[in-house]
Short mmCIF file of C-alpha atoms and ligand atoms in Angstrom, two decimals:
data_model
loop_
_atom_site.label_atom_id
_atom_site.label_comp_id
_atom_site.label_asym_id
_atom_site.label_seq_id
_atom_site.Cartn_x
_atom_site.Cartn_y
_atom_site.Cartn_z
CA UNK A 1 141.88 202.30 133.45
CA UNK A 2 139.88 200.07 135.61
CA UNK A 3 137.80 197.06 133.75
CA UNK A 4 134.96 195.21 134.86
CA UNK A 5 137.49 192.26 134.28
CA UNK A 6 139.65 193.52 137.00
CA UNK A 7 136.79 192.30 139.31
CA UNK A 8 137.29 188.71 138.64
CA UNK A 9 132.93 188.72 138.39
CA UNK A 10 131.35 185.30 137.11
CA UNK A 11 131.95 185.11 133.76
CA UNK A 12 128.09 184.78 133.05
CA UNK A 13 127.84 188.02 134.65
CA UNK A 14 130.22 189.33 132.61
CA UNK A 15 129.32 187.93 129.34
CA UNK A 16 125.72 190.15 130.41
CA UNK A 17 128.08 193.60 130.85
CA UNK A 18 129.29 192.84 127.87
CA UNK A 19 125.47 192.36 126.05
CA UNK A 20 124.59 195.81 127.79
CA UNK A 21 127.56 197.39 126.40
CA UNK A 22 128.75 198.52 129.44
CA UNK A 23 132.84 199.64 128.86
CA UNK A 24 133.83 200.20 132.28
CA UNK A 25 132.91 200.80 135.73
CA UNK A 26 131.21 203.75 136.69
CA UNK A 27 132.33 205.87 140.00
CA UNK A 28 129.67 204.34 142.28
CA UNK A 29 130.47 200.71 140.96
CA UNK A 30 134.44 200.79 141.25
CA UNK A 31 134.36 201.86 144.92
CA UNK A 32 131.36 199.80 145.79
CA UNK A 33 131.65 196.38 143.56
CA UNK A 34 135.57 194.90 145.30
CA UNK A 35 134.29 195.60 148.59
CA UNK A 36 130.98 193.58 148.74
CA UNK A 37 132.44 191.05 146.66
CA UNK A 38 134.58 190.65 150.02
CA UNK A 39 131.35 190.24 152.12
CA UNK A 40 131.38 193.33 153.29
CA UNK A 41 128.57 195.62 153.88
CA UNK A 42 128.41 198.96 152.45
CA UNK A 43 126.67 201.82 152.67
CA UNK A 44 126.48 203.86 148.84
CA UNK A 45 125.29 207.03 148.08
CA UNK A 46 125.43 208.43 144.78
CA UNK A 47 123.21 210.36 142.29
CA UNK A 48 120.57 208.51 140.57
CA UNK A 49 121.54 207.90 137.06
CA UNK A 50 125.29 207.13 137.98
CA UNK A 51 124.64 203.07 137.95
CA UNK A 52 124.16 202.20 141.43
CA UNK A 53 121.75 199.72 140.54
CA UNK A 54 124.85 197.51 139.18
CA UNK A 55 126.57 198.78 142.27
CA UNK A 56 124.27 196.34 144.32
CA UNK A 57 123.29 193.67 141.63
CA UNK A 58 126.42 192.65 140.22
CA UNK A 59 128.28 191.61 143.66
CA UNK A 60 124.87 190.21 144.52
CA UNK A 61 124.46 187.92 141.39
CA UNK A 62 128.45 187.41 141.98
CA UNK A 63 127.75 186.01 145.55
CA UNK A 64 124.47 184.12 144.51
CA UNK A 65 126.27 182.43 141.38
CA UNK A 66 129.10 181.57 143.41
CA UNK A 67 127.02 179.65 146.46
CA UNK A 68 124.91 178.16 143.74
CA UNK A 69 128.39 176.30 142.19
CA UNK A 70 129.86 175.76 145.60
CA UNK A 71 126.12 174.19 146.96
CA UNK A 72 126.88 176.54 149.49
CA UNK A 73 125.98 174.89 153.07
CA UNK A 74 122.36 176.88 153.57
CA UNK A 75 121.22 176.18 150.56
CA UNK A 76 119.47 173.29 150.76
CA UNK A 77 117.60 172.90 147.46
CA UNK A 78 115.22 169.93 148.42
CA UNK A 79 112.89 172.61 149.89
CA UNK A 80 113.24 174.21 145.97
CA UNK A 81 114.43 177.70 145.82
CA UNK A 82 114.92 179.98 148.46
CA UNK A 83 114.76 183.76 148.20
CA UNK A 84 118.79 184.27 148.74
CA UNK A 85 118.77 188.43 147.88
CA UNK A 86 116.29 190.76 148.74
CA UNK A 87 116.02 194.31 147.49
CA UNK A 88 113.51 196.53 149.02
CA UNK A 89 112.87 199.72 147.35
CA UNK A 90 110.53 202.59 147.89
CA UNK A 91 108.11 202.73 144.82
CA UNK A 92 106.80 200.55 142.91
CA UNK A 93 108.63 202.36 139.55
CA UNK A 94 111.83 201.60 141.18
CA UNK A 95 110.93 198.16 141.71
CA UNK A 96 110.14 197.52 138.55
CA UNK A 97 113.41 199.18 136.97
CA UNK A 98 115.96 197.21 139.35
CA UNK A 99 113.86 194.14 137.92
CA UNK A 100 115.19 194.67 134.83
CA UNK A 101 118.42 195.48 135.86
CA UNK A 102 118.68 192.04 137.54
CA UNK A 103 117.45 190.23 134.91
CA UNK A 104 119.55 192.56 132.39
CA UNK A 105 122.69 190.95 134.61
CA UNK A 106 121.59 187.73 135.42
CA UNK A 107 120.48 186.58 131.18
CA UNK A 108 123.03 184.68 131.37
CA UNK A 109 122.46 182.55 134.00
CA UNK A 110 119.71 180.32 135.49
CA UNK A 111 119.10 182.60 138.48
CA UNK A 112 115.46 183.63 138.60
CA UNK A 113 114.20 186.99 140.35
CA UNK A 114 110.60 188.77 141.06
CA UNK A 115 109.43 192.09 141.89
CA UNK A 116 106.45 192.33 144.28
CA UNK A 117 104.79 195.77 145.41
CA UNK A 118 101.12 196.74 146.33
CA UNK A 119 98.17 198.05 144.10
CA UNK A 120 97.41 194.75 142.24
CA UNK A 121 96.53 191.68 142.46
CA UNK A 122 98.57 189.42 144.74
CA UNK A 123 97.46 186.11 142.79
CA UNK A 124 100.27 186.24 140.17
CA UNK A 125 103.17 187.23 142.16
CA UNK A 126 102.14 184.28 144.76
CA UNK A 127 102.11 182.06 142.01
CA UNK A 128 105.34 183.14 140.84
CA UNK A 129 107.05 182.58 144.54
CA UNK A 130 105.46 179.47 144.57
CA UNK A 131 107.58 178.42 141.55
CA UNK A 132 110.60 179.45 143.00
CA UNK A 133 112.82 182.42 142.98
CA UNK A 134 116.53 183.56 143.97
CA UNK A 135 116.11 187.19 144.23
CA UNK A 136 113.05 189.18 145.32
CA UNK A 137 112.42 192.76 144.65
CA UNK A 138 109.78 194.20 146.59
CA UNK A 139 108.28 197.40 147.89
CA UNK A 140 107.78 196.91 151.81
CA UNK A 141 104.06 197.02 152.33
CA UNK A 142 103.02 194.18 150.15
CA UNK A 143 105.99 192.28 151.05
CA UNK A 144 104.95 192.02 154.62
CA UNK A 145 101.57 191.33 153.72
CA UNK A 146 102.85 188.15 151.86
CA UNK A 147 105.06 187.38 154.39
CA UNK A 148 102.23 187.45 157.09
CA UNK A 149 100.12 185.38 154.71
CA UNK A 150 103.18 182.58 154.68
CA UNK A 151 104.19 182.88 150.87
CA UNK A 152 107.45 184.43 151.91
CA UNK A 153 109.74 183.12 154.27
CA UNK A 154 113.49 184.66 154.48
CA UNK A 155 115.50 181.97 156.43
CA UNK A 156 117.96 181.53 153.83
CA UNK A 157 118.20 185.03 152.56
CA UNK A 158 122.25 185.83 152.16
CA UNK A 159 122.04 189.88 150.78
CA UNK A 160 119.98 192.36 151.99
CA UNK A 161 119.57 195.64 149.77
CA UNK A 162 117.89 198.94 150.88
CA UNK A 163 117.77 200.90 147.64
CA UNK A 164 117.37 204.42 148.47
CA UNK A 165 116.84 204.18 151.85
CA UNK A 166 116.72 207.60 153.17
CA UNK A 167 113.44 207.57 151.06
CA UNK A 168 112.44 204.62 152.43
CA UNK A 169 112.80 206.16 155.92
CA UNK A 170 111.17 209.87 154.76
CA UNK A 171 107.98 207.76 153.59
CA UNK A 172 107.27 206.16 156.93
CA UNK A 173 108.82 202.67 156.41
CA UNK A 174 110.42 202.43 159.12
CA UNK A 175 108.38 199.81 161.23
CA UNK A 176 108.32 197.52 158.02
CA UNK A 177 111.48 197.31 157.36
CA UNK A 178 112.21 196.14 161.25
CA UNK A 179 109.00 193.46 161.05
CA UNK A 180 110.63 192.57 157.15
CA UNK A 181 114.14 192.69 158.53
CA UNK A 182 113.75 190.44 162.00
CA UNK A 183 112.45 187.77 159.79
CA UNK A 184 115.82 187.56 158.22
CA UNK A 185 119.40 185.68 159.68
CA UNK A 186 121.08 188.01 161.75
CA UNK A 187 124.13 187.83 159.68
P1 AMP B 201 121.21 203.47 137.51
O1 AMP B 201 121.88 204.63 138.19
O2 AMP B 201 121.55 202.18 138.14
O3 AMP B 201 119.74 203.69 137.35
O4 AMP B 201 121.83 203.38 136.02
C1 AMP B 201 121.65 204.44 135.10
C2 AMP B 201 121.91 204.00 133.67
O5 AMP B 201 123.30 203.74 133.46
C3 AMP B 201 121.20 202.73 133.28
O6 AMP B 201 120.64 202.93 131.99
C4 AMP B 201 122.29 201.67 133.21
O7 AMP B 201 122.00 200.69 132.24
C5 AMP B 201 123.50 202.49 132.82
N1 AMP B 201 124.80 201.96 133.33
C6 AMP B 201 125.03 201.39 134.52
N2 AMP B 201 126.34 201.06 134.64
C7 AMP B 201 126.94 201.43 133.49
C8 AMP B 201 128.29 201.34 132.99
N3 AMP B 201 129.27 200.82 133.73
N4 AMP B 201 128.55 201.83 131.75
C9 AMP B 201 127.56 202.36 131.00
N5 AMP B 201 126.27 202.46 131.41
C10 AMP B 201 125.96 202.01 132.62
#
């Protein structure tokens, strides 16, 4: 039977498996987790429900934690914290839940993350990138809007996530996701 151990994950990340009472890998995680842990990109589809969420955020945080120990060589933290991961998601709802996935995964460790998305206020989530944040969750529109506005910049992101992006792509998102996706490394 496979283990989350077999994975050789941080073991901050997997003292927070281990909170959330998480046994073992789901489907969608034990084909998806080894490979991006490589580097690799992937492209996942699976039902919602079936814990794709920790699909994406586990190798993420992996990745994240990793470069963090190893002061990896774009990470220069005398300009503070730069948004390394980026998740862009359709709806706002969704937003919000792979929030507290991330933070679910990430308690034990000092990484911080944010969720940004449109139809409020803009003050406190500028005020919160301003203080500095590892991981960004975001619905497209607003995101753009920030980023022409200068309060995010994606130089140094490392992961790019498209959750549910054949949604993304039925709800006319298209053209953001290019402007939001140009701004990022080409690797
Ligand atoms: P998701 O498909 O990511 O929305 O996850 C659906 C639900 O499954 C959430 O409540 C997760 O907390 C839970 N979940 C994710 N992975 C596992 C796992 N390996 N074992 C048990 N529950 C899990």
């Amino acid at each position: 039977m496979l283990d989350f151990k077999n994975f050789n994950l941080n073991s901050n990340i997997l003292n927070a498996i281990k909170k959330q009472g998480y046994k073992k890998p789901t489907p969608i995680q034990a084909q998806s987790v080894p490979p991006l842990l490589k580097g690799n990109d992937l492209l996942g589809i699976a039902q919602t429900g079936t814990g794709k969420t920790a699909a994406f955020a586990l190798p993420v945080l992996h990745h994240l934690m990793e470069e963090r120990d190893a002061a990896g060589p774009r990470v220069d933290r005398s300009q503070g914290r730069p948004i390394r991961a980026l998740v862009l998601t359709p709806t706002r709802e969704l937003a919000t839940q792979v929030h507290v996935s991330f933070k679910a995964y990430s308690r034990c460790t000092k990484l911080r993350s944010t969720v940004i998305y449109g139809g409020v206020s803009q003050n406190p989530q500028v005020k919160f990138l301003r203080s500095g944040t590892d991981i960004v969750i975001a619905t497209p529109g607003r995101l753009l809007d920030l980023m022409n506005q200068g309060h995010v910049r994606l130089q140094d992101l490392s992961w790019l996530v498209l959750d549910e992006a054949d949604q993304m792509l039925d709800m006319g998102f298209i053209h953001d996701l290019k402007k939001i996706v140009s701004q990022a490394p080409e690797d």
